[in-house]
Coordinates of C-alpha atoms and ligand atoms in Angstrom, one line a residue:
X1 CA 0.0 0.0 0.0
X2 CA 1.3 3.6 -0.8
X3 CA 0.9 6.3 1.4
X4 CA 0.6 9.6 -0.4
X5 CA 1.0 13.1 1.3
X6 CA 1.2 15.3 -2.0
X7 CA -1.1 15.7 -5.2
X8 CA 1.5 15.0 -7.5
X9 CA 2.7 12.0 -5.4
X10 CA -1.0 10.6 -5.9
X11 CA -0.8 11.5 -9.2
X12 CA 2.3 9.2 -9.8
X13 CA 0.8 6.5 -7.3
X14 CA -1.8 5.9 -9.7
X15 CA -0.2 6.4 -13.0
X16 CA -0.7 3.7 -15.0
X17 CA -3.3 1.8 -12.1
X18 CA -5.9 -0.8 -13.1
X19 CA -8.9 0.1 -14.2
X20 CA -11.6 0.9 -12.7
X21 CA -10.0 2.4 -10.4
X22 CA -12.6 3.3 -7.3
X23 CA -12.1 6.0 -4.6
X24 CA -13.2 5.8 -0.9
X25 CA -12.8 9.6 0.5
X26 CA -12.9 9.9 4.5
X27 CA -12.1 11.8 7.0
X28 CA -10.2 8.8 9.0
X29 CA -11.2 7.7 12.6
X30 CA -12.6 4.5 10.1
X31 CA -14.8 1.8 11.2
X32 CA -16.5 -0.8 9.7
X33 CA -19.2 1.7 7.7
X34 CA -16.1 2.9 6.1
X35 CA -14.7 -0.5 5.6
X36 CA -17.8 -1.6 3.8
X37 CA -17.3 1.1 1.3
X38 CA -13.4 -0.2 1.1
X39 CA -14.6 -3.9 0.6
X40 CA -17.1 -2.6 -2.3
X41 CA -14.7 -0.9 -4.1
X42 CA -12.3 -4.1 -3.5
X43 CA -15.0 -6.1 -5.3
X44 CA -15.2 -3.9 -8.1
X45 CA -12.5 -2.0 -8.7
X46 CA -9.0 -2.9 -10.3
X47 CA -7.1 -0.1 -8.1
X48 CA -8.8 1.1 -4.5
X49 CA -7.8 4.7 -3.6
X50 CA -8.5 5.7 0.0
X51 CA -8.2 9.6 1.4
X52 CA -7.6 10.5 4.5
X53 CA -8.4 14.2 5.1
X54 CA -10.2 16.0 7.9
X55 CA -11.7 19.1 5.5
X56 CA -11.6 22.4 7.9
X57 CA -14.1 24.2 4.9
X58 CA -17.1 22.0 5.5
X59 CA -16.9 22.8 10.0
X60 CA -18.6 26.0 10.2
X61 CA -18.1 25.3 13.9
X62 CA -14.4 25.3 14.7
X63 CA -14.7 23.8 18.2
X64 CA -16.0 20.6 16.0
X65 CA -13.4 20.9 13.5
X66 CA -11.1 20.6 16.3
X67 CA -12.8 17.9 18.5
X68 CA -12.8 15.4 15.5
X69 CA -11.4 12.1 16.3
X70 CA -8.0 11.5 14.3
X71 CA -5.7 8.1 14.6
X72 CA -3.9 7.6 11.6
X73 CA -1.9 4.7 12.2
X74 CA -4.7 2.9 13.4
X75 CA -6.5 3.9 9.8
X76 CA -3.5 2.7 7.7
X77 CA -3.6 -0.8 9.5
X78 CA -6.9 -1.3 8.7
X79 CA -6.5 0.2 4.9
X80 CA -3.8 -2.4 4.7
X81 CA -5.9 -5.2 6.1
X82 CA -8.5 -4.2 3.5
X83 CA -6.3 -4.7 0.7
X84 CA -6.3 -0.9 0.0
X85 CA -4.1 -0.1 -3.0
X86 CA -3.1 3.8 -2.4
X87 CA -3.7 6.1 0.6
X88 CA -4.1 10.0 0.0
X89 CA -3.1 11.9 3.1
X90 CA -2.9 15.5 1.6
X91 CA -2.2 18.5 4.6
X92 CA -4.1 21.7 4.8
X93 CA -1.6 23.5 3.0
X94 CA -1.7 20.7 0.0
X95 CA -5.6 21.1 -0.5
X96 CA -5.5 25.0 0.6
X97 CA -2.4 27.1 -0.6
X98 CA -1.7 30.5 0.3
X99 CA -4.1 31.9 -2.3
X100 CA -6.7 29.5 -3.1
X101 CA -9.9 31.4 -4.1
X102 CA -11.9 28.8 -6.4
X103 CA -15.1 27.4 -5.1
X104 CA -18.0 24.7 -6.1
X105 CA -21.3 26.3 -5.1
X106 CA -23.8 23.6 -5.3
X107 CA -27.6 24.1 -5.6
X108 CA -30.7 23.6 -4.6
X109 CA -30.7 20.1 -3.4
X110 CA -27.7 21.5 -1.1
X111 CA -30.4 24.0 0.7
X112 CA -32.6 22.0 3.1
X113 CA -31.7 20.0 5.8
X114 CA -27.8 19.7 6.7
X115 CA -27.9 22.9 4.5
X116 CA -29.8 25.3 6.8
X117 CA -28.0 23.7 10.1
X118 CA -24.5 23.9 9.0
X119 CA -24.4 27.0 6.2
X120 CA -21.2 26.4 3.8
X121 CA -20.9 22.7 4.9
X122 CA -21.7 21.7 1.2
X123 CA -20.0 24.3 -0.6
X124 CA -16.8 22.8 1.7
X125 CA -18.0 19.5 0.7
X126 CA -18.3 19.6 -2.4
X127 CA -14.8 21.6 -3.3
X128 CA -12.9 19.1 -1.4
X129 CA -14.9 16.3 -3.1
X130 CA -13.9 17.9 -6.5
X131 CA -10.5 19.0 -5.8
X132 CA -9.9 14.7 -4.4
X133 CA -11.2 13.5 -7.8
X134 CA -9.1 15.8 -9.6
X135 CA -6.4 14.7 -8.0
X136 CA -6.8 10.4 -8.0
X137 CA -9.0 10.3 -11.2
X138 CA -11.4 7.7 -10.1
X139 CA -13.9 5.8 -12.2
X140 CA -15.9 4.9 -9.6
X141 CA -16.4 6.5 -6.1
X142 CA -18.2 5.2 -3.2
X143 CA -20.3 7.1 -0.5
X144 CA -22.5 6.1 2.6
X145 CA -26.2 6.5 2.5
X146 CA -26.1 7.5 6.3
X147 CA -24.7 11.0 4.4
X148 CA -27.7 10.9 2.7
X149 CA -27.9 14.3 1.5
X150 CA -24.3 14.3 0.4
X151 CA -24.8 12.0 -1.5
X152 CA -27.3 13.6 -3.8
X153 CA -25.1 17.0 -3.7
X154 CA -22.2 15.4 -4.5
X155 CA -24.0 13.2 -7.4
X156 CA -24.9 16.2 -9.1
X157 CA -22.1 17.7 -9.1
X158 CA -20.8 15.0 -10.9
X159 CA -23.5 15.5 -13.4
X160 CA -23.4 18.5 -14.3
X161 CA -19.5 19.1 -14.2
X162 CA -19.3 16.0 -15.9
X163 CA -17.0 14.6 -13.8
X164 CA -16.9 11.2 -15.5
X165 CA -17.0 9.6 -11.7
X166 CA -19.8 7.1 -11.0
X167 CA -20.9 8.3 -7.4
X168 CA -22.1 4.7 -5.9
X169 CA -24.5 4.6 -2.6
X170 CA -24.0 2.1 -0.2
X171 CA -26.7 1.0 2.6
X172 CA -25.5 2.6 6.2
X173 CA -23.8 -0.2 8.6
X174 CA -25.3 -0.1 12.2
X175 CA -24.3 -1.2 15.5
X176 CA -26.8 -4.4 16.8
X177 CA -28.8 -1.8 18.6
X178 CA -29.3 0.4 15.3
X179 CA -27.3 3.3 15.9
X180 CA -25.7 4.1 12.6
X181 CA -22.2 3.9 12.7
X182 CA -19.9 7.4 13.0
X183 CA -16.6 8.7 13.8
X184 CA -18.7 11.0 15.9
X185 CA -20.2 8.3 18.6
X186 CA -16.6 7.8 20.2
X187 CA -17.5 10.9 21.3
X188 CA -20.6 9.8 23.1
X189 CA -20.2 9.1 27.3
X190 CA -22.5 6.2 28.7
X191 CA -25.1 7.3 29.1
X192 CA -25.4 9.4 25.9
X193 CA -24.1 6.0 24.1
X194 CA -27.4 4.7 25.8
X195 CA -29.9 7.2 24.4
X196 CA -28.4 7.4 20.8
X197 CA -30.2 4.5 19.2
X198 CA -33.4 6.5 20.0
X199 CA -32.2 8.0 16.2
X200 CA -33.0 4.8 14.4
X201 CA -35.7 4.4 17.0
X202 CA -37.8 7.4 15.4
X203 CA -36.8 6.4 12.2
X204 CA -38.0 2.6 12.6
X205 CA -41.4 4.3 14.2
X206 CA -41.5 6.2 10.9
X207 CA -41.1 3.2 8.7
X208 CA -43.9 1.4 10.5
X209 CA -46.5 4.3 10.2
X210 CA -46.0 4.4 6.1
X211 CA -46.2 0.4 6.0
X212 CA -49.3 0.8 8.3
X213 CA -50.6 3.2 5.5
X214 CA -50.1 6.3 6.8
X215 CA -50.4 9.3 4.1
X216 CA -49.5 12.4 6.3
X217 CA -45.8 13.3 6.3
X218 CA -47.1 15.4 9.7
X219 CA -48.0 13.1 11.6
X220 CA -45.4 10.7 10.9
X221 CA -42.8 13.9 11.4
X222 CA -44.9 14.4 15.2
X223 CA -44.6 11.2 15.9
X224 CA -40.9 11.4 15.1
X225 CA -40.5 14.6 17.4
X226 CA -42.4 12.6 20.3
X227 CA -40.1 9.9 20.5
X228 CA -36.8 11.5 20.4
X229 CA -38.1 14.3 22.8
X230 CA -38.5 11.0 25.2
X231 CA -35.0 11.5 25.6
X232 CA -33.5 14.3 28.1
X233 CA -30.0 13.9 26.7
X234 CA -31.6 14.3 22.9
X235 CA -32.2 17.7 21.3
X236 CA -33.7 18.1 17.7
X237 CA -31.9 19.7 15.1
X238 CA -34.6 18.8 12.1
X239 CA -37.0 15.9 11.2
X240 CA -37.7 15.9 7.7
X241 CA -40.3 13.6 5.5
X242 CA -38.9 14.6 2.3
X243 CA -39.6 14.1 -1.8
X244 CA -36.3 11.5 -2.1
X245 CA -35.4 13.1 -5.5
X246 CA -35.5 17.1 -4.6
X247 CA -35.8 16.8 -1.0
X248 CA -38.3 19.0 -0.4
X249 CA -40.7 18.4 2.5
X250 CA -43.7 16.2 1.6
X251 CA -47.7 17.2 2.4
X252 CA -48.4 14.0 1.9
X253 CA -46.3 10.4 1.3
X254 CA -47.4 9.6 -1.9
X255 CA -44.1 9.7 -3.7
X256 CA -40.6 7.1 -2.5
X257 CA -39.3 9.5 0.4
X258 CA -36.1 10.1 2.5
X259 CA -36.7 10.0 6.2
X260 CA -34.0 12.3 7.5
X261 CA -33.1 13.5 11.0
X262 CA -30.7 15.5 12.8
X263 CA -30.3 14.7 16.7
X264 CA -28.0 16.5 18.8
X265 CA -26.9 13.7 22.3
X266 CA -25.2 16.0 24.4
X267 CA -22.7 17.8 22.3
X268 CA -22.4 15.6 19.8
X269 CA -25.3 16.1 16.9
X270 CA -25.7 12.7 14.9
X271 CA -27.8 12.5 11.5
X272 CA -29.5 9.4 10.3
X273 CA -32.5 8.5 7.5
X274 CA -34.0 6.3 6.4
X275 CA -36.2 5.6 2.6
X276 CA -39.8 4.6 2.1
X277 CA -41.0 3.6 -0.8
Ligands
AMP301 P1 -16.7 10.4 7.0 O1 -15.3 9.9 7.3 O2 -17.6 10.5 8.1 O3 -16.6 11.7 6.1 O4 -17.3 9.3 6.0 C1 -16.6 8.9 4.9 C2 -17.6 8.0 4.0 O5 -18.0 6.9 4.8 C3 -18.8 8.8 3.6 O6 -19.2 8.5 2.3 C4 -19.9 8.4 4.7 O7 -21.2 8.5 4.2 C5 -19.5 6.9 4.8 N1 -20.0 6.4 6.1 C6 -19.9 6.9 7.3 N2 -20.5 6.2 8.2 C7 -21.1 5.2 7.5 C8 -21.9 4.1 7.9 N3 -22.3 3.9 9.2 N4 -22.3 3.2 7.0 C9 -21.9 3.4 5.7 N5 -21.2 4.4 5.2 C10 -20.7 5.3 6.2

């Protein structure tokens, strides 16, 4: 496995790489979500590119930026493990030199949701995003449906920049008692680590009301609200029962829809969804 720090070290890494080659971008602290993204790429990919960058553009909130759990060595072991090809490790001053003014401003599926909680997070997202496929070239690039959202932003992006990179979902890996796996959760004490399944929870509760037939995205969001506020450590950020392709909130559930929430234990704010239909 090569470990990269620079572009043009990348560059060489994968000069002359299998085809397709397939990217896995992260921002390290991995666990086994990441890894399934790894072992998908594995399967399908001649060449598996992994990136390792903690992006200070898309943390509007430095405190966070700053609290984010890092261990490096521990991720190379595990890239290794995986059969991970090349590593990318760029630093700040590698993605952001003295002078860098160009940036992607995605649109309007970028607005709602993580979009009116965390202003710029896309716009940071989606320049690193661009700036990392610049630089390995991939074919084929592979995203978690927990970053739901993200996923559609960064999808069109590659659409209408023609990129040339398929953007590949794949289904969010949970712990047994559903809380979607995150960098974030080694952040959670005991206790909070005891109330944060209560996001799958709401999500689950969600699920059942639409296969009960139940039409009204209100009642399904109430319902949502009522469970979480169940939980004194839990505070809302949004609940959203949205049209799945333009993410706008839904009247009625009469079209496939993405179940999205945003649920802050403690300090640390955890996001989750779920589709129906
Ligand atoms: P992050 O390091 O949090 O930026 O995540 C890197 C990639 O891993 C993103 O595409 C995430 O959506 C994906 N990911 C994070 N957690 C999970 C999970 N529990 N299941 C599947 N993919 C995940």
């Amino acid at each position: 496995m090569q470990v990269c720090t620079t572009i043009a070290d990348a560059r060489k890494a994968l000069e002359g790489a299998e085809h397709p080659i397939g990217a896995v971008l992260t921002m390290g602290a991995l666990h086994e979500g990441h890894l399934t993204l790894v072992r998908k790429a594995r399967e399908e990919c001649g060449t598996v590119v992994a990136s390792i960058y903690v992006n200070p553009t898309q943390f509007g909130d430095q405190s966070d930026l700053a609290a984010y759990p890092r261990g490096i060595q521990e991720d190379l072991c595990v890239l290794r493990e995986e059969g991970v090809d090349v590593v990318f490790i760029p630093t700040d001053a590698e993605m952001y030199p003295p002078g860098f003014d160009t940036w992607v401003e995605p649109g309007k599926v970028a607005e709602p949701l993580e979009g009116v909680h965390r202003p710029g997070h896309f716009k940071g997202v989606c320049t690193v995003v661009l700036k990392l496929f610049n630089t390995l070239r991939p074919d084929k690039s592979y995203f978690g449906q927990k970053d739901a959202q993200q996923i559609m932003v960064i999808r069109q992006m590659a659409e209408d920049l023609a990129l040339g990179v398929d953007v590949i979902a794949v289904p969010t890996t949970r712990e047994r008692d559903g809380l979607a796996l995150s960098s974030r959760n080694a952040k959670l004490d005991f206790a909070e680590r005891q109330t944060a399944p209560v996001l799958y929870r709401a999500l689950c509760l969600a699920q059942e009301l639409a296969l009960r037939g139940q039409r009204d995205a209100e009642i399904v969001r109430t319902a949502m609200r009522e469970c979480i506020s169940g939980e004194s450590l839990a505070s809302i950020d949004y609940v959203s029962v949205a049209d799945a392709k333009t993410l706008e909130e839904l009247t009625t559930i009469d079209t496939p829809a993405l179940v999205s929430i945003a649920v802050s234990i403690g300090t640390t704010r955890l996001i989750d969804n779920v589709l129906l239909g």
